[in-house]
GROMACS .gro file of C-alpha atoms in nm:
model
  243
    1UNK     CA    1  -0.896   1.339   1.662
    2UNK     CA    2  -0.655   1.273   1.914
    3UNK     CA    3  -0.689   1.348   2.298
    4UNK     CA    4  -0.475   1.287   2.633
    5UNK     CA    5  -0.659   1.236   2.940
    6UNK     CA    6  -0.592   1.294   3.358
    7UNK     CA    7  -0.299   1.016   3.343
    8UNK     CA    8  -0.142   1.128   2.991
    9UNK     CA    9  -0.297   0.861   2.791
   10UNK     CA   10  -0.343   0.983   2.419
   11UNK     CA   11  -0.677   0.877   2.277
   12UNK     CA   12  -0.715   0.817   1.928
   13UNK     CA   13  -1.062   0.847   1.812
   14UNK     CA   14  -1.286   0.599   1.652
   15UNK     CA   15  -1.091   0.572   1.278
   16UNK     CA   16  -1.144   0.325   0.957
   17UNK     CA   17  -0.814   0.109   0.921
   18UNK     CA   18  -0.697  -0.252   0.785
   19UNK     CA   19  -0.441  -0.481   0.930
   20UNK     CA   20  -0.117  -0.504   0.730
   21UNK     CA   21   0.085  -0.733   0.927
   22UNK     CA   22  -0.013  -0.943   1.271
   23UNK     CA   23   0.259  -1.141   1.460
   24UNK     CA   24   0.244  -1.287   1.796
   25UNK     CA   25   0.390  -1.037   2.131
   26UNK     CA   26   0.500  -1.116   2.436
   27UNK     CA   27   0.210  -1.385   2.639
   28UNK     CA   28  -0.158  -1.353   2.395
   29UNK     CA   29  -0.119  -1.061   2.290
   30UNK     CA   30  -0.031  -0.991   1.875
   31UNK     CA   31   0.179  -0.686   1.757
   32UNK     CA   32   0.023  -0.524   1.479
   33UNK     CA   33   0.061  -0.344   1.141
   34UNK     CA   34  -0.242  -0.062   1.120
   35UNK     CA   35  -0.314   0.141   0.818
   36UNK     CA   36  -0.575   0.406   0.991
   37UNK     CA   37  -0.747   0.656   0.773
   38UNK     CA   38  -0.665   0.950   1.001
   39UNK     CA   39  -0.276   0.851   1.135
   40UNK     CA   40  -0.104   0.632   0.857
   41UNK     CA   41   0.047   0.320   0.964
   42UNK     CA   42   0.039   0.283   1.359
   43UNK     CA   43   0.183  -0.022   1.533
   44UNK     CA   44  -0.037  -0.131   1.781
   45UNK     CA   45  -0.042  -0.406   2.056
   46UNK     CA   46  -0.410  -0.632   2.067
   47UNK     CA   47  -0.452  -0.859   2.346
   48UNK     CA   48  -0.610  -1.203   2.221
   49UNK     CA   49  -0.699  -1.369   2.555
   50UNK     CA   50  -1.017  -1.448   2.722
   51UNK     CA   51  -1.353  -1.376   2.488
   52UNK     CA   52  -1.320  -1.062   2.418
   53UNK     CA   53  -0.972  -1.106   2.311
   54UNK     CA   54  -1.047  -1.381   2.133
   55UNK     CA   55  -1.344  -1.180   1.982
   56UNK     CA   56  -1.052  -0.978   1.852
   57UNK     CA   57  -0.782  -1.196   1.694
   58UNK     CA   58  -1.097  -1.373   1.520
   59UNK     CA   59  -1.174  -0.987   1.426
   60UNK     CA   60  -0.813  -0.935   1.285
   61UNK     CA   61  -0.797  -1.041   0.940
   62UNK     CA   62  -0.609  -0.937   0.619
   63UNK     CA   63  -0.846  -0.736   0.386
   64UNK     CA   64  -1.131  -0.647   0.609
   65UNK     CA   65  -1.246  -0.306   0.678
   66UNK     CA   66  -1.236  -0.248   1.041
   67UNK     CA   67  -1.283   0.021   1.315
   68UNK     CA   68  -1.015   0.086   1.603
   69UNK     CA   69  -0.966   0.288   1.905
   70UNK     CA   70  -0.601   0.310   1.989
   71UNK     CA   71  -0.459   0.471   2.275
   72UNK     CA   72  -0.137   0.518   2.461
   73UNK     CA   73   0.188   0.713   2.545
   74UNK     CA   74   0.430   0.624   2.357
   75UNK     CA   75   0.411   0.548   1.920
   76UNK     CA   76   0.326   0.174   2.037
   77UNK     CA   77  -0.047   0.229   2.064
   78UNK     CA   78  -0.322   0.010   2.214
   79UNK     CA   79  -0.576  -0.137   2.063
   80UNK     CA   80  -0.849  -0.027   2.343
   81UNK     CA   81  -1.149  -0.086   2.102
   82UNK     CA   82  -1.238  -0.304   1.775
   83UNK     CA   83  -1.505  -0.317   1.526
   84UNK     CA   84  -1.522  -0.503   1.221
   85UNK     CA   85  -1.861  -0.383   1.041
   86UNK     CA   86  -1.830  -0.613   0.706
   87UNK     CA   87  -1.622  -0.943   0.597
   88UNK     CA   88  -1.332  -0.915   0.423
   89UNK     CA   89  -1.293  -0.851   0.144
   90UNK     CA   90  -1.266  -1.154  -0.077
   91UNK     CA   91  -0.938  -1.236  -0.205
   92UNK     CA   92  -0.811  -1.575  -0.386
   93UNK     CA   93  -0.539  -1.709  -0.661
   94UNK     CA   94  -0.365  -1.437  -0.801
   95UNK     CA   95  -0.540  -1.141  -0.621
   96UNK     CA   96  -0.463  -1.283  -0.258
   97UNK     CA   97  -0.084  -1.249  -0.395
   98UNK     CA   98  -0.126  -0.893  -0.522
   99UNK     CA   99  -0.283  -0.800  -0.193
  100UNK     CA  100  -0.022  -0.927   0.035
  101UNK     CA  101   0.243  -0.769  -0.219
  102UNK     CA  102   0.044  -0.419  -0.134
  103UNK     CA  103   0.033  -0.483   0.285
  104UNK     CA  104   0.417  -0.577   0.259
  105UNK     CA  105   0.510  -0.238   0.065
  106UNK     CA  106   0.308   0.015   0.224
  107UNK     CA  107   0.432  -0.132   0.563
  108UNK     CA  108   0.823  -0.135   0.463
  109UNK     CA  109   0.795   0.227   0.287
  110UNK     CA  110   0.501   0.407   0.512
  111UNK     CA  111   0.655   0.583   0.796
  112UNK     CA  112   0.446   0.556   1.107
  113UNK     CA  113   0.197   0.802   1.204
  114UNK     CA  114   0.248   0.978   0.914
  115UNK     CA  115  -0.133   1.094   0.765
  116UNK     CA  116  -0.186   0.955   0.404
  117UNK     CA  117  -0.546   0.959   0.410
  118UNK     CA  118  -0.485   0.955  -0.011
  119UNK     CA  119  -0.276   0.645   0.038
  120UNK     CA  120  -0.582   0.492   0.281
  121UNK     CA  121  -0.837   0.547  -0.015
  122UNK     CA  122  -0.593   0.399  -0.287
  123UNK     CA  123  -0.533   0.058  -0.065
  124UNK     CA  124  -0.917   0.075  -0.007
  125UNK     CA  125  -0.988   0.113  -0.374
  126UNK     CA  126  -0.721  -0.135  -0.498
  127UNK     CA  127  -0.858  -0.426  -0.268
  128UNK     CA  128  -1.190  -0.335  -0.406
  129UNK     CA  129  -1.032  -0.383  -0.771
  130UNK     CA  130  -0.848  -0.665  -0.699
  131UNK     CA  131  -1.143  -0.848  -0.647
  132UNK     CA  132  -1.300  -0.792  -0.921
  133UNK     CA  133  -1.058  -0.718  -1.205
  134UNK     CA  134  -0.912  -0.949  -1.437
  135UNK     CA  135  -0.574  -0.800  -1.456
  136UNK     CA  136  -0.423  -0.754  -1.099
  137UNK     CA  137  -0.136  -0.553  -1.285
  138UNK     CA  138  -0.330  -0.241  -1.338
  139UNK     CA  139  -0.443  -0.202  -0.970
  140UNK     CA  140  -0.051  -0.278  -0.826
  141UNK     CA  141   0.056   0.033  -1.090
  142UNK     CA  142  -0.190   0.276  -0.960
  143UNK     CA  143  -0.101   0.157  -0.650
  144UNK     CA  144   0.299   0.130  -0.640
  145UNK     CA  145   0.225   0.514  -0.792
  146UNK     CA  146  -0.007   0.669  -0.501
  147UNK     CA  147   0.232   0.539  -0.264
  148UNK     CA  148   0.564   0.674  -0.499
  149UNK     CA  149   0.310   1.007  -0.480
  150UNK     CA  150   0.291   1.048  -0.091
  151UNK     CA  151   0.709   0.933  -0.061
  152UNK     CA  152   0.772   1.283  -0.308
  153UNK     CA  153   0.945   0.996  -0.509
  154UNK     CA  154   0.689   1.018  -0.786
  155UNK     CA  155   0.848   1.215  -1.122
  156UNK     CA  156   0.574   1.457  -1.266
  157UNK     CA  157   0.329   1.290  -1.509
  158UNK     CA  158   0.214   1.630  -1.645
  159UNK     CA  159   0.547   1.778  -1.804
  160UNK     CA  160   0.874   1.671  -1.905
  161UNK     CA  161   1.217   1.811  -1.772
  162UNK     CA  162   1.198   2.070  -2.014
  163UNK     CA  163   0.884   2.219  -1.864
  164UNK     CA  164   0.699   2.088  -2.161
  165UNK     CA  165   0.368   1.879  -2.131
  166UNK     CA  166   0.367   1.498  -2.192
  167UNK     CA  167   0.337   1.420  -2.528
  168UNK     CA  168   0.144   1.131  -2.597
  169UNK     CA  169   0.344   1.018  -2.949
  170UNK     CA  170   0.708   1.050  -2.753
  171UNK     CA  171   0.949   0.894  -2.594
  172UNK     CA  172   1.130   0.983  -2.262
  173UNK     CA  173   1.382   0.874  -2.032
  174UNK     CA  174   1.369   0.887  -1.678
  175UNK     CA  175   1.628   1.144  -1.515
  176UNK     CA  176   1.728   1.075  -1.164
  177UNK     CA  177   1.516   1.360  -0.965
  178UNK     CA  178   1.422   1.551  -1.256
  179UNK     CA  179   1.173   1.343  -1.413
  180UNK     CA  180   1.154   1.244  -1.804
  181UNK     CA  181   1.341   1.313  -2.105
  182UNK     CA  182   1.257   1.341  -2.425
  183UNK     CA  183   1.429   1.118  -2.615
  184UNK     CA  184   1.425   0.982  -2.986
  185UNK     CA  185   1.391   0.605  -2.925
  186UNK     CA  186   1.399   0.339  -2.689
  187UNK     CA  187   1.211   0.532  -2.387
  188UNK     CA  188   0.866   0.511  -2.187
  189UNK     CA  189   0.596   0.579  -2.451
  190UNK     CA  190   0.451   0.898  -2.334
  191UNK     CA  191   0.125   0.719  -2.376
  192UNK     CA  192   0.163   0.535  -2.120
  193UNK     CA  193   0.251   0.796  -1.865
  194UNK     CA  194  -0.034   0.991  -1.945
  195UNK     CA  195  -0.244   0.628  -1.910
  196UNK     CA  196  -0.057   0.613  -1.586
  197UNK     CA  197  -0.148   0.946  -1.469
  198UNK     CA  198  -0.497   0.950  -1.562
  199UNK     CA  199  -0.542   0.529  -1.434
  200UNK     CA  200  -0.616   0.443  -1.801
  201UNK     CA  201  -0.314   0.206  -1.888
  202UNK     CA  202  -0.394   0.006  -2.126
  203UNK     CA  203  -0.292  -0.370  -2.128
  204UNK     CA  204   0.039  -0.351  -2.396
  205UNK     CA  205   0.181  -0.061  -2.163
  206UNK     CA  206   0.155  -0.304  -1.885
  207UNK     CA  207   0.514  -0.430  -1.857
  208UNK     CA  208   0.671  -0.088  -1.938
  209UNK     CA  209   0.453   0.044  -1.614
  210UNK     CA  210   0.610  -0.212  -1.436
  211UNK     CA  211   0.960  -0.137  -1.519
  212UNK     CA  212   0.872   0.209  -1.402
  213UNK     CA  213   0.760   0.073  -1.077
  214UNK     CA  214   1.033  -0.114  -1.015
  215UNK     CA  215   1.296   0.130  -1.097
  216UNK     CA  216   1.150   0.372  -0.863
  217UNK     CA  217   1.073   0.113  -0.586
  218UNK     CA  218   1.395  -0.061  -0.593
  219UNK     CA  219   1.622   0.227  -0.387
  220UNK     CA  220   1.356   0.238  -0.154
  221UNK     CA  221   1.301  -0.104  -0.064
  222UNK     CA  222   1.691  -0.155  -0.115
  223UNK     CA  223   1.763  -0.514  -0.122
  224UNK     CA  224   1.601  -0.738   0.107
  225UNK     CA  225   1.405  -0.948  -0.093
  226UNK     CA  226   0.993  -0.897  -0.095
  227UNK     CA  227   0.863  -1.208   0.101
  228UNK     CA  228   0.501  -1.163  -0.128
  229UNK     CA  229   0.680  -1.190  -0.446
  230UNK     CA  230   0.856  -1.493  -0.365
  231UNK     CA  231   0.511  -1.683  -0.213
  232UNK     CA  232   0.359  -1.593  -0.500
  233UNK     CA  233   0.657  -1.783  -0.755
  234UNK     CA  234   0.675  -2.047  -0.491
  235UNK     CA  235   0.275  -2.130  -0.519
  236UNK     CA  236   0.268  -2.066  -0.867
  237UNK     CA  237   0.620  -2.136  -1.019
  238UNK     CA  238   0.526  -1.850  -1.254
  239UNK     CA  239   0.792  -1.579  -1.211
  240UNK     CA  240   0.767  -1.344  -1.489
  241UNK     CA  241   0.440  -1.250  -1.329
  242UNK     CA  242   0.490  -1.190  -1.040
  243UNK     CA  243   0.368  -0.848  -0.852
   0.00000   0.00000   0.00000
């Protein structure tokens, strides 16, 4: 809950949140990224001088669940108070890449303090999955979609343009704003919407998914290139696999 005190000072309470992006500001201080439970993404100034601040930049990591007061007048919050109750969470190889691909989309399409508490519990629940899952793709998908969800970007996943529920033996096209087609051939099996809707995609619907993704994405993001995506075929030199 938010409150302003005596010298107009608003007080954001004690909220869950993860760092999406850190980079230094002005003399020791860094300028950061925040997804909060409660407020969306909040930019937020930490000061990383002396012990405590030090305490704090040490605090600041990628992946780890964390606790923040945030206060201030104008959007620029803060950071008045930090806790970080657990380690990160762990992250390596292919994983780490899919993570950073999810900080660097939900800070370039998240408008700031905007609530998506839905959007908090997806990121929460992918980095969870993403270190323990076998195929990164699946979490990105029901991911890329939560986030599509919250924008109103998302086409309905329960009936086609024609009112008519998804059938899971067709094929549809995606209409610009109206949402899918039934078509005879050469479409998004409606199997794999309904996997996509329901998180069960299975692994041979995996590149059609991302298609989908990317289609919707694309407009959004426009064309600066994602910086995640090209670490990841840098490190790896594997590009048709990337996020």
């Amino acid at each position: 809950m938010a409150t302003t005190d005596r010298f107009g000072q608003q007080q954001l309470g004690w909220q869950s949140a993860y760092l999406l992006h850190a980079r230094p500001y002005q003399e020791q201080r860094q300028l950061l990224s925040l997804l909060t439970e409660n407020d969306g993404v909040i930019g937020a100034v930490a000061r990383t001088s002396g012990k405590q601040g030090g305490l704090t930049k040490a605090a600041l990591q990628p992946f780890r669940p964390l606790r923040v007061q945030l206060s201030g007048r104008t959007s620029l919050k803060t950071l008045s108070q930090l806790d970080a109750p657990s380690l990160p969470i762990p992250l390596s190889g292919k994983p780490l890449f899919c993570g950073l691909y999810c900080n660097e989309i939900a800070v370039r399409l998240l408008p700031e303090r905007q609530e998506c508490p839905e959007v908090f519990s997806a990121y929460h629940q992918s980095l969870m999955q993403l270190a323990q899952t076998d195929e990164p793709q699946l979490v990105l998908r029901y991911f890329e979609w939560a986030l599509l969800d919250h924008l109103g970007c998302a086409p309905s996943l329960a009936v086609d343009t024609q009112g008519e529920p998804l059938d899971d033996t067709a094929q549809y096209a995606l209409v610009p704003e109206q949402g899918f087609m039934p078509v005879m051939h050469s479409g998004y099996a409606g199997q794999m919407l309904l996997g996509l809707r329901d998180q069960a995609l299975s692994e041979m619907h995996l590149s059609q998914a991302k298609h989908l993704s990317r289609t919707l994405l694309k407009p959004l993001l426009g064309d600066k290139p994602l910086r995640s995506r090209e670490l990841f075929q840098t490190k790896t030199s594997i590009r048709t696999s990337a996020p």
